[in-house]
Amino acid sequence: MSGPHPQSGFTLLELMITVAILAVITAFAVPSFQSLIMLNRLASEANELVAALGQTRTEAIRVNRRVILCRAATDGGTVAAATGCVAGGGRWAGWMVFVDADASGTYNPNAASNPDEVLIRTHAFHGNLLQTVAGNALSGAGNRIVFRPDGLARAPGQTLLQTATLRLCEASATIQQNARDVRLGGGSRVSVARATSAACAAPEDV
């Protein structure tokens, strides 16, 4: 007849060591995971804007009219296109792309008198973390990027090729390269540059 089998398990000391190890791993893993989420969000928003600029240029050539990408207001998380383009400084809530059929520089569709003035694309920035601010050149152009039928962008009322920078940023004092600068150069060249701005300041024009 055999005696009772001894019960196996963790001692209190072993459990404490395991918990301490998990705490150390978590302390390193959580910031890295948060950083990864932030970088993916920035990349996604930058790609969306780059695609919109490409579409704006393509549509201008296709319809042989001016097509504008501009800062837009939002209402309830969606772009309020009816309010038109938003001028001035400050944080962007969203943007929209439209055919400027009457070459007025403003979005004023009218089924009878201006039927070709149509909205092509809109995008609203969600959440409080992402901040979007324009450089001086873009702010000074009424926050409008205007592509002409020749496929080149010129600011409203200007003949020179347009340059513009829009910064997508999440404020952080610890994470490097917490911003993406979407740049338009020479009226048609679009690029994205990584930047670091703890307070998400307006970008310098290049």
PDB file of C-alpha atoms in Angstrom:
ATOM      1  CA  MET A   1       0.000   0.000   0.000  1.00  0.00           C
ATOM      2  CA  SER A   2       1.532   3.252  -1.118  1.00  0.00           C
ATOM      3  CA  GLY A   3       1.567   6.451   0.897  1.00  0.00           C
ATOM      4  CA  PRO A   4       0.000   9.805  -0.138  1.00  0.00           C
ATOM      5  CA  HIS A   5       1.474  11.484  -3.195  1.00  0.00           C
ATOM      6  CA  PRO A   6       3.124  14.826  -2.466  1.00  0.00           C
ATOM      7  CA  GLN A   7       1.288  17.789  -4.120  1.00  0.00           C
ATOM      8  CA  SER A   8       3.290  19.778  -6.626  1.00  0.00           C
ATOM      9  CA  GLY A   9       2.929  23.506  -7.291  1.00  0.00           C
ATOM     10  CA  PHE A  10       4.588  26.907  -7.078  1.00  0.00           C
ATOM     11  CA  THR A  11       5.962  28.252  -3.884  1.00  0.00           C
ATOM     12  CA  LEU A  12       5.189  31.808  -2.845  1.00  0.00           C
ATOM     13  CA  LEU A  13       8.738  32.829  -3.694  1.00  0.00           C
ATOM     14  CA  GLU A  14       8.456  31.385  -7.204  1.00  0.00           C
ATOM     15  CA  LEU A  15       5.183  33.217  -7.781  1.00  0.00           C
ATOM     16  CA  MET A  16       6.697  36.500  -6.627  1.00  0.00           C
ATOM     17  CA  ILE A  17       9.663  36.070  -8.968  1.00  0.00           C
ATOM     18  CA  THR A  18       7.319  35.298 -11.897  1.00  0.00           C
ATOM     19  CA  VAL A  19       5.179  38.356 -11.204  1.00  0.00           C
ATOM     20  CA  ALA A  20       8.291  40.548 -10.965  1.00  0.00           C
ATOM     21  CA  ILE A  21       9.574  39.271 -14.313  1.00  0.00           C
ATOM     22  CA  LEU A  22       6.189  39.892 -15.959  1.00  0.00           C
ATOM     23  CA  ALA A  23       6.140  43.425 -14.554  1.00  0.00           C
ATOM     24  CA  VAL A  24       9.570  44.177 -16.030  1.00  0.00           C
ATOM     25  CA  ILE A  25       8.572  42.761 -19.425  1.00  0.00           C
ATOM     26  CA  THR A  26       5.337  44.767 -19.410  1.00  0.00           C
ATOM     27  CA  ALA A  27       7.189  47.965 -18.514  1.00  0.00           C
ATOM     28  CA  PHE A  28       9.276  47.606 -21.667  1.00  0.00           C
ATOM     29  CA  ALA A  29       6.564  46.206 -23.949  1.00  0.00           C
ATOM     30  CA  VAL A  30       3.719  48.675 -23.342  1.00  0.00           C
ATOM     31  CA  PRO A  31       5.568  51.851 -24.476  1.00  0.00           C
ATOM     32  CA  SER A  32       6.859  50.027 -27.552  1.00  0.00           C
ATOM     33  CA  PHE A  33       3.347  48.846 -28.385  1.00  0.00           C
ATOM     34  CA  GLN A  34       1.931  52.352 -27.945  1.00  0.00           C
ATOM     35  CA  SER A  35       4.686  53.736 -30.158  1.00  0.00           C
ATOM     36  CA  LEU A  36       3.887  51.147 -32.838  1.00  0.00           C
ATOM     37  CA  ILE A  37       0.195  52.082 -32.786  1.00  0.00           C
ATOM     38  CA  MET A  38       1.063  55.772 -33.100  1.00  0.00           C
ATOM     39  CA  LEU A  39       3.457  55.222 -36.004  1.00  0.00           C
ATOM     40  CA  ASN A  40       0.899  53.104 -37.846  1.00  0.00           C
ATOM     41  CA  ARG A  41      -1.740  55.790 -37.343  1.00  0.00           C
ATOM     42  CA  LEU A  42       0.566  58.479 -38.697  1.00  0.00           C
ATOM     43  CA  ALA A  43       1.501  56.355 -41.708  1.00  0.00           C
ATOM     44  CA  SER A  44      -2.152  55.646 -42.467  1.00  0.00           C
ATOM     45  CA  GLU A  45      -3.153  59.323 -42.314  1.00  0.00           C
ATOM     46  CA  ALA A  46      -0.145  60.400 -44.405  1.00  0.00           C
ATOM     47  CA  ASN A  47      -0.930  57.774 -47.053  1.00  0.00           C
ATOM     48  CA  GLU A  48      -4.549  58.929 -47.167  1.00  0.00           C
ATOM     49  CA  LEU A  49      -3.464  62.517 -47.792  1.00  0.00           C
ATOM     50  CA  VAL A  50      -0.908  61.543 -50.428  1.00  0.00           C
ATOM     51  CA  ALA A  51      -3.566  59.519 -52.250  1.00  0.00           C
ATOM     52  CA  ALA A  52      -5.954  62.486 -52.108  1.00  0.00           C
ATOM     53  CA  LEU A  53      -3.349  64.835 -53.591  1.00  0.00           C
ATOM     54  CA  GLY A  54      -2.738  62.377 -56.402  1.00  0.00           C
ATOM     55  CA  GLN A  55      -6.449  62.117 -57.071  1.00  0.00           C
ATOM     56  CA  THR A  56      -6.824  65.908 -57.005  1.00  0.00           C
ATOM     57  CA  ARG A  57      -4.153  66.285 -59.677  1.00  0.00           C
ATOM     58  CA  THR A  58      -5.552  63.456 -61.815  1.00  0.00           C
ATOM     59  CA  GLU A  59      -9.079  64.858 -61.700  1.00  0.00           C
ATOM     60  CA  ALA A  60      -7.881  68.329 -62.668  1.00  0.00           C
ATOM     61  CA  ILE A  61      -6.311  66.874 -65.810  1.00  0.00           C
ATOM     62  CA  ARG A  62      -9.263  64.596 -66.545  1.00  0.00           C
ATOM     63  CA  VAL A  63     -12.061  67.148 -66.251  1.00  0.00           C
ATOM     64  CA  ASN A  64      -9.918  70.046 -67.558  1.00  0.00           C
ATOM     65  CA  ARG A  65     -10.872  72.246 -64.613  1.00  0.00           C
ATOM     66  CA  ARG A  66      -9.371  73.404 -61.364  1.00  0.00           C
ATOM     67  CA  VAL A  67      -9.639  70.872 -58.555  1.00  0.00           C
ATOM     68  CA  ILE A  68      -8.959  71.902 -54.956  1.00  0.00           C
ATOM     69  CA  LEU A  69      -7.923  70.109 -51.791  1.00  0.00           C
ATOM     70  CA  CYS A  70      -8.606  72.312 -48.783  1.00  0.00           C
ATOM     71  CA  ARG A  71      -9.071  72.336 -45.035  1.00  0.00           C
ATOM     72  CA  ALA A  72     -12.641  71.542 -44.011  1.00  0.00           C
ATOM     73  CA  ALA A  73     -14.735  71.804 -40.881  1.00  0.00           C
ATOM     74  CA  THR A  74     -16.406  68.760 -39.366  1.00  0.00           C
ATOM     75  CA  ASP A  75     -19.744  68.138 -37.702  1.00  0.00           C
ATOM     76  CA  GLY A  76     -20.375  64.999 -35.701  1.00  0.00           C
ATOM     77  CA  GLY A  77     -17.218  63.340 -36.985  1.00  0.00           C
ATOM     78  CA  THR A  78     -17.934  63.927 -40.670  1.00  0.00           C
ATOM     79  CA  VAL A  79     -16.796  66.684 -43.012  1.00  0.00           C
ATOM     80  CA  ALA A  80     -19.227  69.610 -43.238  1.00  0.00           C
ATOM     81  CA  ALA A  81     -18.581  70.361 -46.909  1.00  0.00           C
ATOM     82  CA  ALA A  82     -21.402  72.877 -47.128  1.00  0.00           C
ATOM     83  CA  THR A  83     -19.454  75.297 -44.921  1.00  0.00           C
ATOM     84  CA  GLY A  84     -16.704  75.439 -47.542  1.00  0.00           C
ATOM     85  CA  CYS A  85     -12.946  75.713 -47.089  1.00  0.00           C
ATOM     86  CA  VAL A  86     -11.617  76.885 -43.733  1.00  0.00           C
ATOM     87  CA  ALA A  87      -8.962  79.614 -43.808  1.00  0.00           C
ATOM     88  CA  GLY A  88      -6.602  80.743 -41.044  1.00  0.00           C
ATOM     89  CA  GLY A  89      -4.271  78.907 -38.710  1.00  0.00           C
ATOM     90  CA  GLY A  90      -4.918  76.237 -36.138  1.00  0.00           C
ATOM     91  CA  ARG A  91      -5.548  72.545 -36.149  1.00  0.00           C
ATOM     92  CA  TRP A  92      -7.241  70.923 -39.138  1.00  0.00           C
ATOM     93  CA  ALA A  93     -10.371  68.888 -38.393  1.00  0.00           C
ATOM     94  CA  GLY A  94     -10.498  67.404 -41.891  1.00  0.00           C
ATOM     95  CA  TRP A  95     -10.098  68.071 -45.603  1.00  0.00           C
ATOM     96  CA  MET A  96     -12.097  67.816 -48.799  1.00  0.00           C
ATOM     97  CA  VAL A  97     -11.477  67.664 -52.546  1.00  0.00           C
ATOM     98  CA  PHE A  98     -13.843  69.274 -55.039  1.00  0.00           C
ATOM     99  CA  VAL A  99     -14.034  70.415 -58.641  1.00  0.00           C
ATOM    100  CA  ASP A 100     -13.846  74.217 -58.710  1.00  0.00           C
ATOM    101  CA  ALA A 101     -15.949  74.499 -61.844  1.00  0.00           C
ATOM    102  CA  ASP A 102     -16.485  78.255 -61.645  1.00  0.00           C
ATOM    103  CA  ALA A 103     -12.833  78.952 -60.674  1.00  0.00           C
ATOM    104  CA  SER A 104     -13.998  80.884 -57.621  1.00  0.00           C
ATOM    105  CA  GLY A 105     -11.753  79.050 -55.160  1.00  0.00           C
ATOM    106  CA  THR A 106     -14.744  78.237 -52.969  1.00  0.00           C
ATOM    107  CA  TYR A 107     -17.086  75.271 -52.853  1.00  0.00           C
ATOM    108  CA  ASN A 108     -20.457  76.577 -54.044  1.00  0.00           C
ATOM    109  CA  PRO A 109     -22.379  73.853 -55.877  1.00  0.00           C
ATOM    110  CA  ASN A 110     -25.646  74.723 -57.556  1.00  0.00           C
ATOM    111  CA  ALA A 111     -27.622  72.222 -59.610  1.00  0.00           C
ATOM    112  CA  ALA A 112     -28.885  74.926 -61.951  1.00  0.00           C
ATOM    113  CA  SER A 113     -26.087  77.476 -62.326  1.00  0.00           C
ATOM    114  CA  ASN A 114     -22.993  75.465 -61.359  1.00  0.00           C
ATOM    115  CA  PRO A 115     -23.731  71.759 -61.930  1.00  0.00           C
ATOM    116  CA  ASP A 116     -20.114  70.714 -62.473  1.00  0.00           C
ATOM    117  CA  GLU A 117     -19.012  71.835 -58.996  1.00  0.00           C
ATOM    118  CA  VAL A 118     -18.900  68.407 -57.362  1.00  0.00           C
ATOM    119  CA  LEU A 119     -17.402  66.979 -54.191  1.00  0.00           C
ATOM    120  CA  ILE A 120     -14.883  64.226 -54.915  1.00  0.00           C
ATOM    121  CA  ARG A 121     -13.460  63.117 -51.587  1.00  0.00           C
ATOM    122  CA  THR A 122     -13.589  64.005 -47.895  1.00  0.00           C
ATOM    123  CA  HIS A 123     -11.711  62.936 -44.793  1.00  0.00           C
ATOM    124  CA  ALA A 124     -12.187  63.758 -41.112  1.00  0.00           C
ATOM    125  CA  PHE A 125      -9.473  63.323 -38.498  1.00  0.00           C
ATOM    126  CA  HIS A 126     -10.791  61.326 -35.544  1.00  0.00           C
ATOM    127  CA  GLY A 127      -9.688  61.375 -31.926  1.00  0.00           C
ATOM    128  CA  ASN A 128      -7.849  63.962 -29.893  1.00  0.00           C
ATOM    129  CA  LEU A 129      -4.329  62.552 -30.260  1.00  0.00           C
ATOM    130  CA  LEU A 130      -3.705  63.362 -33.918  1.00  0.00           C
ATOM    131  CA  GLN A 131      -2.948  67.009 -34.651  1.00  0.00           C
ATOM    132  CA  THR A 132      -2.775  68.364 -38.188  1.00  0.00           C
ATOM    133  CA  VAL A 133      -1.246  71.777 -38.813  1.00  0.00           C
ATOM    134  CA  ALA A 134      -0.219  73.596 -41.985  1.00  0.00           C
ATOM    135  CA  GLY A 135       2.981  75.470 -42.772  1.00  0.00           C
ATOM    136  CA  ASN A 136       2.935  79.218 -43.436  1.00  0.00           C
ATOM    137  CA  ALA A 137       2.762  78.862 -47.216  1.00  0.00           C
ATOM    138  CA  LEU A 138      -0.344  76.690 -47.081  1.00  0.00           C
ATOM    139  CA  SER A 139      -2.011  78.807 -44.387  1.00  0.00           C
ATOM    140  CA  GLY A 140      -1.265  81.916 -46.427  1.00  0.00           C
ATOM    141  CA  ALA A 141      -2.951  80.337 -49.436  1.00  0.00           C
ATOM    142  CA  GLY A 142      -6.193  79.947 -47.500  1.00  0.00           C
ATOM    143  CA  ASN A 143      -5.374  76.299 -46.716  1.00  0.00           C
ATOM    144  CA  ARG A 144      -6.014  75.450 -50.368  1.00  0.00           C
ATOM    145  CA  ILE A 145      -3.959  73.390 -52.801  1.00  0.00           C
ATOM    146  CA  VAL A 146      -5.223  74.217 -56.286  1.00  0.00           C
ATOM    147  CA  PHE A 147      -4.374  71.919 -59.183  1.00  0.00           C
ATOM    148  CA  ARG A 148      -4.928  73.384 -62.654  1.00  0.00           C
ATOM    149  CA  PRO A 149      -5.852  71.460 -65.835  1.00  0.00           C
ATOM    150  CA  ASP A 150      -2.141  71.191 -66.722  1.00  0.00           C
ATOM    151  CA  GLY A 151      -1.615  69.038 -63.615  1.00  0.00           C
ATOM    152  CA  LEU A 152       0.366  71.687 -61.749  1.00  0.00           C
ATOM    153  CA  ALA A 153      -0.668  73.331 -58.490  1.00  0.00           C
ATOM    154  CA  ARG A 154      -0.684  77.095 -58.087  1.00  0.00           C
ATOM    155  CA  ALA A 155      -1.986  78.920 -55.052  1.00  0.00           C
ATOM    156  CA  PRO A 156      -5.158  81.000 -55.523  1.00  0.00           C
ATOM    157  CA  GLY A 157      -4.341  84.169 -57.436  1.00  0.00           C
ATOM    158  CA  GLN A 158      -0.734  83.102 -58.035  1.00  0.00           C
ATOM    159  CA  THR A 159       1.152  82.106 -61.176  1.00  0.00           C
ATOM    160  CA  LEU A 160       4.130  80.524 -59.388  1.00  0.00           C
ATOM    161  CA  LEU A 161       4.083  76.795 -58.735  1.00  0.00           C
ATOM    162  CA  GLN A 162       2.699  76.015 -55.311  1.00  0.00           C
ATOM    163  CA  THR A 163       4.662  74.600 -52.392  1.00  0.00           C
ATOM    164  CA  ALA A 164       2.905  73.439 -49.237  1.00  0.00           C
ATOM    165  CA  THR A 165       3.513  71.390 -46.101  1.00  0.00           C
ATOM    166  CA  LEU A 166       0.926  69.741 -43.876  1.00  0.00           C
ATOM    167  CA  ARG A 167       2.117  68.132 -40.623  1.00  0.00           C
ATOM    168  CA  LEU A 168       0.401  65.103 -39.123  1.00  0.00           C
ATOM    169  CA  CYS A 169       1.574  64.741 -35.540  1.00  0.00           C
ATOM    170  CA  GLU A 170       0.944  63.195 -32.141  1.00  0.00           C
ATOM    171  CA  ALA A 171       2.396  65.247 -29.296  1.00  0.00           C
ATOM    172  CA  SER A 172       5.092  63.318 -27.407  1.00  0.00           C
ATOM    173  CA  ALA A 173       8.136  64.338 -25.427  1.00  0.00           C
ATOM    174  CA  THR A 174       9.583  60.825 -25.442  1.00  0.00           C
ATOM    175  CA  ILE A 175       8.919  59.350 -28.888  1.00  0.00           C
ATOM    176  CA  GLN A 176      11.173  60.415 -31.741  1.00  0.00           C
ATOM    177  CA  GLN A 177       9.822  61.034 -35.246  1.00  0.00           C
ATOM    178  CA  ASN A 178       6.301  61.585 -33.903  1.00  0.00           C
ATOM    179  CA  ALA A 179       5.275  63.566 -36.993  1.00  0.00           C
ATOM    180  CA  ARG A 180       4.887  63.116 -40.733  1.00  0.00           C
ATOM    181  CA  ASP A 181       5.241  66.123 -43.036  1.00  0.00           C
ATOM    182  CA  VAL A 182       3.346  65.719 -46.304  1.00  0.00           C
ATOM    183  CA  ARG A 183       4.974  68.113 -48.754  1.00  0.00           C
ATOM    184  CA  LEU A 184       4.029  69.452 -52.144  1.00  0.00           C
ATOM    185  CA  GLY A 185       6.932  70.877 -54.132  1.00  0.00           C
ATOM    186  CA  GLY A 186       7.227  72.350 -57.596  1.00  0.00           C
ATOM    187  CA  GLY A 187       3.492  72.251 -58.088  1.00  0.00           C
ATOM    188  CA  SER A 188       3.276  68.477 -58.422  1.00  0.00           C
ATOM    189  CA  ARG A 189       5.913  66.554 -56.440  1.00  0.00           C
ATOM    190  CA  VAL A 190       4.448  64.964 -53.307  1.00  0.00           C
ATOM    191  CA  SER A 191       6.666  63.488 -50.605  1.00  0.00           C
ATOM    192  CA  VAL A 192       6.465  62.440 -46.966  1.00  0.00           C
ATOM    193  CA  ALA A 193       9.197  63.236 -44.446  1.00  0.00           C
ATOM    194  CA  ARG A 194       9.541  62.080 -40.851  1.00  0.00           C
ATOM    195  CA  ALA A 195       9.925  64.794 -38.247  1.00  0.00           C
ATOM    196  CA  THR A 196      10.143  65.235 -34.487  1.00  0.00           C
ATOM    197  CA  SER A 197       8.061  67.911 -32.799  1.00  0.00           C
ATOM    198  CA  ALA A 198       7.180  67.367 -29.155  1.00  0.00           C
ATOM    199  CA  ALA A 199       4.495  70.067 -29.206  1.00  0.00           C
ATOM    200  CA  CYS A 200       3.372  69.469 -32.826  1.00  0.00           C
ATOM    201  CA  ALA A 201       4.410  72.922 -33.988  1.00  0.00           C
ATOM    202  CA  ALA A 202       3.617  74.136 -37.502  1.00  0.00           C
ATOM    203  CA  PRO A 203       6.167  72.804 -40.016  1.00  0.00           C
ATOM    204  CA  GLU A 204       8.695  74.914 -41.868  1.00  0.00           C
ATOM    205  CA  ASP A 205       8.232  75.221 -45.603  1.00  0.00           C
ATOM    206  CA  VAL A 206      10.924  73.588 -47.709  1.00  0.00           C
TER     207      VAL A 206
END
